[in-house]
């Protein structure tokens, strides 16, 4: 096998375009998953069964169906109901929605990990429920779960190549398109593999350091 540095040089503009799309999908998907996951977690703690039950059914359904199926559904089925988004928007929504059901469990564990004394202290001080959550419970809970949330960001990064299935040209999509047009597969796919390692491995090390710092 001959390594062609010229192919690498030619592919790099396509790589940067794909990297930008990948980072956009990752950033926006993370925001959706973190925000919606917290909403799911809070709704599951409401005393009203008619709120908890539908939320539980929806989140279990999303969590137990493949992300690829959800991508296809949003991209191909919703337009039949006159609901149309761009391919990238569809991918961002699908990733954020899918992973929100996992971050919900992370938030739930963090909330349940707050000592009972904190709830009792808030009650003793006669704090309104909203202030109890925003000033006492959530700051402690979120601090505990930051490393776990970071792990899901890495998982989302590794799932962004699935967006290629709905025509989004993220990194792998750009590599596939270049390979098909130039019949050069080794160089672009190797560049993509190295790029994922260079992003995900340092991120995992950072998360370990952050976890050690937060648990002190």
Coordinates of N, CA and C in Angstrom, one line a residue:
X1 N 0.9 -1.2 0.0 CA 0.0 0.0 0.0 C 0.9 1.2 0.0
X2 N 0.7 2.1 -0.9 CA 1.4 3.4 -1.1 C 0.6 4.5 -0.4
X3 N 1.2 5.2 0.5 CA 0.6 6.4 1.1 C 0.8 7.6 0.2
X4 N -0.3 8.3 -0.1 CA -0.3 9.4 -1.0 C -0.5 10.7 -0.2
X5 N 0.6 11.4 0.0 CA 0.5 12.7 0.8 C -0.3 13.7 0.0
X6 N -0.2 13.6 -1.3 CA -1.0 14.5 -2.2 C -2.5 14.4 -2.0
X7 N -2.9 13.2 -1.8 CA -4.4 13.0 -1.5 C -4.8 13.6 -0.2
X8 N -3.8 13.5 0.8 CA -4.1 14.1 2.1 C -4.2 15.6 2.0
X9 N -3.3 16.2 1.2 CA -3.3 17.6 1.0 C -4.6 18.1 0.3
X10 N -5.0 17.3 -0.7 CA -6.2 17.6 -1.4 C -7.5 17.5 -0.6
X11 N -7.4 16.5 0.3 CA -8.6 16.2 1.1 C -8.8 17.2 2.3
X12 N -7.7 17.9 2.7 CA -7.8 18.7 3.9 C -8.9 19.8 3.9
X13 N -9.1 20.5 2.7 CA -10.2 21.5 2.7 C -11.5 20.9 3.0
X14 N -11.7 19.7 2.5 CA -13.0 19.0 2.7 C -13.1 18.6 4.2
X15 N -11.9 18.2 4.8 CA -11.9 17.8 6.2 C -12.3 18.9 7.1
X16 N -11.8 20.1 6.8 CA -12.1 21.3 7.7 C -13.6 21.6 7.6
X17 N -14.1 21.5 6.4 CA -15.6 21.7 6.2 C -16.4 20.7 7.0
X18 N -16.0 19.5 7.0 CA -16.7 18.4 7.7 C -16.5 18.6 9.2
X19 N -15.3 19.0 9.6 CA -15.0 19.2 11.1 C -15.9 20.3 11.6
X20 N -16.1 21.4 10.8 CA -17.0 22.5 11.3 C -18.4 22.0 11.5
X21 N -18.9 21.2 10.5 CA -20.3 20.7 10.6 C -20.4 19.7 11.8
X22 N -19.3 18.9 12.0 CA -19.3 18.0 13.2 C -19.4 18.8 14.5
X23 N -18.6 19.8 14.6 CA -18.6 20.6 15.9 C -19.9 21.3 16.1
X24 N -20.5 21.8 15.0 CA -21.8 22.5 15.1 C -22.8 21.5 15.6
X25 N -22.9 20.3 15.0 CA -23.8 19.3 15.4 C -23.6 18.9 16.9
X26 N -22.3 18.7 17.3 CA -22.0 18.3 18.6 C -22.4 19.4 19.6
X27 N -22.0 20.6 19.4 CA -22.3 21.7 20.3 C -23.8 21.9 20.5
X28 N -24.6 22.0 19.4 CA -26.0 22.2 19.5 C -26.7 21.0 20.0
X29 N -26.3 19.8 19.6 CA -26.9 18.6 20.2 C -26.7 18.5 21.7
X30 N -25.5 18.9 22.1 CA -25.2 18.8 23.6 C -26.1 19.8 24.3
X31 N -26.2 21.0 23.8 CA -27.1 22.0 24.5 C -28.5 21.4 24.6
X32 N -29.0 20.8 23.5 CA -30.4 20.3 23.6 C -30.5 19.1 24.6
X33 N -29.5 18.3 24.5 CA -29.6 17.1 25.4 C -29.4 17.5 26.9
X34 N -28.6 18.5 27.2 CA -28.4 18.9 28.6 C -29.7 19.6 29.1
X35 N -30.2 20.5 28.3 CA -31.4 21.3 28.7 C -32.6 20.4 28.8
X36 N -32.9 19.6 27.8 CA -34.1 18.7 27.7 C -33.9 17.6 28.8
X37 N -32.7 17.1 29.0 CA -32.6 16.1 30.0 C -32.9 16.6 31.4
X38 N -32.6 17.8 31.7 CA -32.9 18.4 33.0 C -34.4 18.6 33.1
X39 N -35.1 19.0 32.0 CA -36.5 19.1 32.0 C -37.2 17.8 32.3
X40 N -36.7 16.7 31.5 CA -37.3 15.4 31.8 C -37.1 15.0 33.2
X41 N -35.9 15.2 33.8 CA -35.6 14.8 35.2 C -36.6 15.5 36.1
X42 N -36.8 16.8 35.9 CA -37.7 17.5 36.9 C -39.1 17.1 36.7
X43 N -39.5 16.8 35.5 CA -40.9 16.4 35.3 C -41.1 15.0 35.9
X44 N -40.1 14.1 35.9 CA -40.3 12.8 36.5 C -40.4 12.9 38.0
X45 N -40.1 14.0 38.6 CA -40.1 14.2 40.1 C -41.4 14.9 40.5
X46 N -42.3 15.2 39.6 CA -43.5 15.9 39.9 C -44.5 14.9 40.6
X47 N -45.3 15.3 41.5 CA -46.2 14.4 42.2 C -47.3 13.9 41.4
X48 N -47.5 14.6 40.2 CA -48.7 14.2 39.4 C -48.4 13.0 38.5
X49 N -49.1 12.0 38.7 CA -48.8 10.8 37.9 C -49.1 11.0 36.4
X50 N -50.1 11.9 36.1 CA -50.4 12.1 34.7 C -49.3 12.9 33.9
X51 N -48.4 13.4 34.7 CA -47.2 14.0 34.0 C -46.1 13.0 34.0
X52 N -45.8 12.3 35.1 CA -44.7 11.3 35.1 C -44.9 10.2 34.1
X53 N -46.1 9.7 34.0 CA -46.3 8.5 33.1 C -46.0 8.8 31.7
X54 N -46.6 9.9 31.1 CA -46.3 10.1 29.7 C -44.8 10.4 29.4
X55 N -44.2 11.2 30.4 CA -42.8 11.5 30.2 C -41.9 10.2 30.3
X56 N -42.3 9.3 31.2 CA -41.6 8.0 31.3 C -41.7 7.2 30.0
X57 N -42.9 7.1 29.5 CA -43.2 6.3 28.2 C -42.4 6.9 27.1
X58 N -42.4 8.2 26.9 CA -41.7 8.9 25.8 C -40.2 8.7 25.9
X59 N -39.6 8.9 27.1 CA -38.2 8.8 27.2 C -37.7 7.3 27.1
X60 N -38.5 6.4 27.6 CA -38.1 5.0 27.5 C -38.2 4.6 26.0
X61 N -39.2 5.1 25.3 CA -39.3 4.7 23.8 C -38.0 5.3 23.1
X62 N -37.7 6.5 23.4 CA -36.6 7.2 22.7 C -35.3 6.5 23.0
X63 N -35.1 6.2 24.3 CA -33.8 5.5 24.7 C -33.7 4.1 24.2
X64 N -34.8 3.4 23.9 CA -34.7 2.0 23.5 C -34.9 1.8 22.0
X65 N -34.8 2.9 21.3 CA -34.8 2.8 19.8 C -33.5 3.3 19.3
X66 N -33.0 2.8 18.2 CA -31.7 3.2 17.7 C -31.8 4.7 17.2
X67 N -30.7 5.4 17.4 CA -30.5 6.8 16.9 C -30.7 6.8 15.4
X68 N -30.2 5.8 14.7 CA -30.4 5.9 13.2 C -31.8 5.8 12.8
X69 N -32.6 5.0 13.5 CA -34.0 4.9 13.1 C -34.7 6.3 13.4
X70 N -34.3 6.9 14.5 CA -34.9 8.2 14.8 C -34.5 9.3 13.8
X71 N -33.3 9.2 13.3 CA -32.8 10.1 12.2 C -33.6 10.0 11.0
X72 N -33.8 8.7 10.6 CA -34.6 8.4 9.4 C -36.1 8.9 9.6
X73 N -36.6 8.7 10.7 CA -38.0 9.1 11.0 C -38.2 10.6 10.9
X74 N -37.3 11.3 11.5 CA -37.4 12.8 11.5 C -37.1 13.3 10.1
X75 N -36.2 12.7 9.4 CA -35.8 13.3 8.1 C -36.8 12.9 7.0
X76 N -37.3 11.7 7.0 CA -38.2 11.2 5.9 C -39.7 11.2 6.2
X77 N -40.0 11.0 7.5 CA -41.5 10.9 7.8 C -42.1 12.2 8.1
X78 N -41.4 13.1 8.9 CA -42.0 14.4 9.2 C -42.4 15.2 8.0
X79 N -41.6 15.2 6.9 CA -42.0 16.0 5.8 C -43.4 15.5 5.2
X80 N -43.7 14.3 5.4 CA -45.1 13.8 5.0 C -46.2 14.5 5.8
X81 N -45.8 15.0 7.0 CA -46.8 15.8 7.8 C -46.5 17.3 7.7
X82 N -45.9 17.6 6.6 CA -45.5 19.1 6.3 C -44.7 19.7 7.4
X83 N -43.8 18.9 8.0 CA -42.9 19.4 9.0 C -41.5 19.1 8.4
X84 N -40.8 20.2 8.0 CA -39.6 20.0 7.3 C -38.5 20.9 7.9
X85 N -37.3 20.3 8.1 CA -36.1 20.9 8.6 C -35.0 20.6 7.7
X86 N -33.9 21.4 7.7 CA -32.7 21.0 7.0 C -32.1 19.8 7.5
X87 N -31.2 19.1 6.8 CA -30.6 17.9 7.2 C -29.8 18.1 8.5
X88 N -29.1 19.2 8.6 CA -28.3 19.4 9.8 C -29.1 19.7 11.0
X89 N -30.2 20.5 10.8 CA -31.1 20.7 11.9 C -31.8 19.4 12.4
X90 N -32.2 18.6 11.5 CA -32.8 17.3 11.8 C -31.8 16.5 12.6
X91 N -30.5 16.4 12.2 CA -29.5 15.7 12.9 C -29.3 16.2 14.3
X92 N -29.2 17.5 14.4 CA -29.0 18.1 15.7 C -30.1 17.8 16.7
X93 N -31.3 17.9 16.2 CA -32.5 17.6 17.0 C -32.5 16.1 17.4
X94 N -32.2 15.3 16.5 CA -32.2 13.8 16.7 C -31.2 13.5 17.8
X95 N -30.0 14.0 17.6 CA -28.9 13.7 18.6 C -29.3 14.2 20.0
X96 N -29.7 15.5 20.0 CA -30.1 16.1 21.3 C -31.2 15.4 22.0
X97 N -32.2 15.0 21.2 CA -33.4 14.3 21.8 C -33.0 12.9 22.3
X98 N -32.2 12.2 21.5 CA -31.8 10.9 21.9 C -31.0 10.9 23.2
X99 N -30.0 11.7 23.2 CA -29.1 11.8 24.4 C -29.8 12.4 25.6
X100 N -30.8 13.2 25.4 CA -31.5 13.8 26.5 C -32.1 12.7 27.5
X101 N -32.5 11.6 26.9 CA -33.0 10.5 27.7 C -31.9 9.9 28.6
X102 N -30.7 10.0 28.2 CA -29.6 9.5 29.0 C -29.1 10.5 30.0
X103 N -29.1 11.8 29.6 CA -28.7 12.8 30.6 C -29.8 13.0 31.6
X104 N -31.0 12.7 31.3 CA -32.1 12.7 32.3 C -31.7 11.8 33.5
X105 N -31.2 10.6 33.2 CA -30.8 9.6 34.2 C -29.6 10.1 35.0
X106 N -28.7 10.8 34.3 CA -27.6 11.4 35.1 C -28.1 12.5 36.0
X107 N -28.9 13.4 35.6 CA -29.5 14.4 36.5 C -30.2 13.8 37.6
X108 N -31.0 12.7 37.3 CA -31.8 12.1 38.4 C -30.9 11.5 39.5
X109 N -29.8 10.9 39.0 CA -28.9 10.3 40.0 C -28.2 11.5 40.8
X110 N -27.9 12.6 40.2 CA -27.3 13.7 40.9 C -28.3 14.3 41.9
X111 N -29.5 14.4 41.5 CA -30.5 15.0 42.4 C -30.7 14.1 43.6
X112 N -30.8 12.8 43.3 CA -31.0 11.9 44.4 C -29.8 11.7 45.3
X113 N -28.6 12.2 44.8 CA -27.4 12.1 45.6 C -27.3 13.3 46.5
X114 N -28.1 14.3 46.4 CA -28.0 15.5 47.3 C -28.5 15.0 48.7
X115 N -27.7 15.2 49.7 CA -28.1 14.7 51.1 C -29.5 15.2 51.5
X116 N -30.2 14.4 52.2 CA -31.6 14.7 52.7 C -31.5 16.0 53.6
X117 N -30.4 16.2 54.3 CA -30.3 17.4 55.1 C -30.4 18.7 54.4
X118 N -30.0 18.7 53.1 CA -30.1 19.9 52.3 C -31.6 20.3 52.1
X119 N -32.4 19.2 51.8 CA -33.8 19.4 51.6 C -34.5 19.9 52.9
X120 N -34.1 19.3 54.0 CA -34.6 19.7 55.3 C -34.2 21.1 55.7
X121 N -33.0 21.5 55.4 CA -32.5 22.8 55.7 C -33.3 23.9 54.9
X122 N -33.6 23.6 53.6 CA -34.4 24.5 52.8 C -35.8 24.6 53.4
X123 N -36.3 23.5 53.8 CA -37.7 23.5 54.4 C -37.7 24.3 55.7
X124 N -36.7 24.1 56.5 CA -36.6 24.8 57.8 C -36.5 26.3 57.6
X125 N -35.8 26.7 56.5 CA -35.6 28.2 56.2 C -36.8 28.7 55.5
X126 N -37.8 27.9 55.2 CA -39.0 28.3 54.5 C -38.8 28.9 53.2
X127 N -37.8 28.3 52.5 CA -37.5 28.7 51.1 C -38.6 28.3 50.2
X128 N -39.0 29.2 49.2 CA -39.9 28.8 48.2 C -39.4 27.6 47.4
X129 N -40.2 26.8 46.8 CA -39.8 25.6 46.1 C -38.8 25.9 45.0
X130 N -39.1 27.0 44.3 CA -38.3 27.4 43.2 C -36.9 27.8 43.6
X131 N -36.8 28.5 44.7 CA -35.5 28.8 45.3 C -34.8 27.6 45.8
X132 N -35.5 26.7 46.4 CA -34.9 25.4 46.9 C -34.2 24.7 45.7
X133 N -34.9 24.6 44.6 CA -34.3 24.0 43.4 C -33.1 24.7 42.9
X134 N -33.3 26.0 42.6 CA -32.3 26.8 41.9 C -31.1 27.2 42.8
X135 N -31.3 27.4 44.1 CA -30.2 27.8 44.9 C -29.6 26.7 45.8
X136 N -30.3 25.6 46.0 CA -29.8 24.6 46.9 C -29.5 23.3 46.2
X137 N -30.6 22.7 45.5 CA -30.5 21.4 45.0 C -29.7 21.3 43.7
X138 N -30.1 22.0 42.7 CA -29.5 21.9 41.4 C -28.1 22.2 41.3
X139 N -27.6 23.3 42.0 CA -26.1 23.6 42.0 C -25.3 22.4 42.5
X140 N -25.8 21.7 43.6 CA -25.1 20.6 44.1 C -25.2 19.4 43.2
X141 N -26.4 19.2 42.6 CA -26.6 18.0 41.8 C -25.8 18.1 40.5
X142 N -25.8 19.3 39.9 CA -25.1 19.4 38.6 C -23.6 19.3 38.8
X143 N -23.1 19.8 39.9 CA -21.7 19.7 40.2 C -21.3 18.3 40.2
X144 N -22.1 17.4 40.8 CA -21.8 16.0 40.9 C -21.8 15.3 39.5
X145 N -22.6 15.7 38.6 CA -22.8 15.0 37.4 C -22.0 15.5 36.2
X146 N -21.3 16.6 36.3 CA -20.6 17.2 35.2 C -19.7 16.2 34.5
X147 N -18.9 15.3 35.2 CA -18.1 14.3 34.4 C -18.9 13.4 33.6
X148 N -20.0 12.9 34.2 CA -20.9 12.0 33.5 C -21.5 12.6 32.2
X149 N -21.9 13.9 32.3 CA -22.4 14.6 31.2 C -21.3 14.8 30.1
X150 N -20.1 15.0 30.6 CA -19.0 15.1 29.6 C -18.8 13.8 28.8
X151 N -19.0 12.7 29.5 CA -18.8 11.4 28.8 C -19.8 11.2 27.7
X152 N -21.0 11.8 27.9 CA -22.0 11.7 26.8 C -21.7 12.7 25.7
X153 N -21.0 13.7 26.0 CA -20.5 14.6 24.9 C -19.6 13.8 24.0
X154 N -18.7 13.0 24.6 CA -17.8 12.2 23.8 C -18.6 11.2 23.0
X155 N -19.6 10.6 23.6 CA -20.4 9.6 22.9 C -21.2 10.3 21.7
X156 N -21.6 11.5 21.9 CA -22.3 12.2 20.8 C -21.3 12.5 19.7
X157 N -20.1 12.8 20.0 CA -19.1 13.1 19.0 C -18.9 11.8 18.1
X158 N -18.8 10.7 18.8 CA -18.6 9.4 18.0 C -19.8 9.0 17.3
X159 N -21.0 9.6 17.6 CA -22.2 9.2 16.9 C -22.5 10.2 15.7
X160 N -21.8 11.3 15.6 CA -22.1 12.3 14.6 C -21.9 11.7 13.2
X161 N -21.0 10.7 12.9 CA -21.0 10.1 11.6 C -22.3 9.5 11.1
X162 N -23.2 9.2 12.0 CA -24.6 8.7 11.6 C -25.3 9.8 10.8
X163 N -25.0 11.0 11.0 CA -25.7 12.1 10.2 C -25.4 12.0 8.7
X164 N -24.4 11.3 8.4 CA -24.1 11.0 6.9 C -25.3 10.3 6.3
X165 N -26.0 9.5 7.1 CA -27.2 8.7 6.5 C -28.3 9.6 6.1
X166 N -28.4 10.9 6.5 CA -29.4 11.8 6.1 C -28.8 13.0 5.3
X167 N -27.7 12.7 4.7 CA -27.0 13.6 3.7 C -26.2 14.7 4.4
X168 N -26.0 14.7 5.7 CA -25.2 15.7 6.3 C -23.7 15.4 6.1
X169 N -23.0 16.3 5.5 CA -21.6 16.1 5.2 C -20.7 16.5 6.4
X170 N -20.7 15.7 7.4 CA -19.8 15.9 8.5 C -18.5 15.3 8.1
X171 N -17.6 15.0 9.1 CA -16.2 14.6 8.7 C -16.3 13.3 7.9
X172 N -17.0 12.3 8.3 CA -17.0 11.0 7.6 C -17.7 11.2 6.3
X173 N -18.8 12.0 6.2 CA -19.5 12.2 5.0 C -18.6 12.9 4.0
X174 N -17.7 13.8 4.4 CA -16.8 14.5 3.5 C -15.8 13.4 3.0
X175 N -15.3 12.6 3.9 CA -14.3 11.6 3.5 C -14.9 10.6 2.5
X176 N -16.1 10.2 2.7 CA -16.8 9.2 1.8 C -16.9 9.9 0.4
X177 N -17.4 11.1 0.4 CA -17.6 11.8 -0.9 C -16.3 11.9 -1.6
X178 N -15.3 12.4 -0.9 CA -14.0 12.5 -1.6 C -13.4 11.2 -2.1
X179 N -13.6 10.1 -1.3 CA -13.1 8.8 -1.7 C -13.8 8.3 -2.9
X180 N -15.1 8.5 -3.0 CA -15.9 8.0 -4.1 C -15.5 8.8 -5.4
X181 N -15.2 10.1 -5.2 CA -14.9 10.9 -6.4 C -13.5 10.7 -6.9
X182 N -12.5 10.4 -6.0 CA -11.1 10.3 -6.4 C -10.6 8.8 -6.2
X183 N -11.4 7.9 -5.8 CA -11.0 6.5 -5.6 C -9.7 6.4 -4.7
X184 N -9.8 7.3 -3.7 CA -8.7 7.3 -2.6 C -9.4 7.1 -1.3
X185 N -9.3 5.9 -0.7 CA -10.0 5.6 0.5 C -9.1 5.7 1.8
X186 N -7.9 5.2 1.6 CA -7.0 5.0 2.8 C -6.7 6.4 3.5
X187 N -6.3 7.3 2.7 CA -5.8 8.6 3.3 C -7.0 9.4 4.0
X188 N -8.1 9.6 3.3 CA -9.2 10.4 4.0 C -9.8 9.7 5.2
X189 N -9.9 8.4 5.1 CA -10.5 7.7 6.3 C -9.5 7.6 7.4
X190 N -8.2 7.5 7.1 CA -7.2 7.6 8.2 C -7.2 8.9 8.8
X191 N -7.3 10.0 8.0 CA -7.3 11.3 8.6 C -8.5 11.5 9.6
X192 N -9.7 11.0 9.2 CA -10.9 11.0 10.0 C -10.7 10.3 11.3
X193 N -10.1 9.1 11.2 CA -9.9 8.3 12.4 C -8.9 9.0 13.4
X194 N -7.9 9.5 12.8 CA -6.9 10.2 13.7 C -7.6 11.5 14.3
X195 N -8.4 12.2 13.6 CA -9.1 13.4 14.1 C -10.0 13.0 15.3
X196 N -10.7 11.9 15.2 CA -11.6 11.5 16.3 C -10.7 11.2 17.5
X197 N -9.6 10.5 17.3 CA -8.8 10.2 18.4 C -8.2 11.4 19.1
X198 N -7.7 12.4 18.3 CA -7.1 13.6 18.8 C -8.1 14.5 19.5
X199 N -9.4 14.3 19.2 CA -10.4 15.1 20.0 C -10.9 14.3 21.2
X200 N -11.3 13.0 21.0 CA -11.9 12.3 22.1 C -11.0 11.9 23.2
X201 N -9.8 11.5 22.9 CA -8.9 11.0 23.9 C -8.4 12.1 24.9
X202 N -8.0 13.3 24.4 CA -7.7 14.4 25.3 C -8.9 14.8 26.1
X203 N -10.1 14.7 25.5 CA -11.3 15.1 26.2 C -11.6 14.1 27.4
X204 N -11.3 12.8 27.1 CA -11.5 11.9 28.2 C -10.6 12.1 29.3
X205 N -9.3 12.4 29.0 CA -8.3 12.8 30.1 C -8.8 14.0 30.9
X206 N -9.3 15.0 30.2 CA -9.8 16.2 30.8 C -10.9 15.9 31.8
X207 N -11.8 15.0 31.4 CA -13.0 14.6 32.2 C -12.5 13.9 33.4
X208 N -11.5 13.0 33.3 CA -11.0 12.3 34.5 C -10.4 13.3 35.5
X209 N -9.6 14.3 35.0 CA -9.1 15.3 35.9 C -10.2 16.1 36.5
X210 N -11.2 16.5 35.7 CA -12.3 17.2 36.3 C -13.0 16.4 37.4
X211 N -13.2 15.1 37.1 CA -13.9 14.3 38.1 C -13.1 14.2 39.4
X212 N -11.8 14.1 39.3 CA -11.0 14.0 40.5 C -11.1 15.4 41.3
X213 N -11.1 16.5 40.6 CA -11.2 17.8 41.2 C -12.5 18.0 41.9
X214 N -13.6 17.5 41.2 CA -15.0 17.8 41.8 C -15.3 16.9 43.0
X215 N -14.7 15.7 43.1 CA -15.0 14.8 44.2 C -14.2 15.1 45.4
X216 N -13.3 16.1 45.4 CA -12.5 16.4 46.6 C -13.4 17.0 47.7

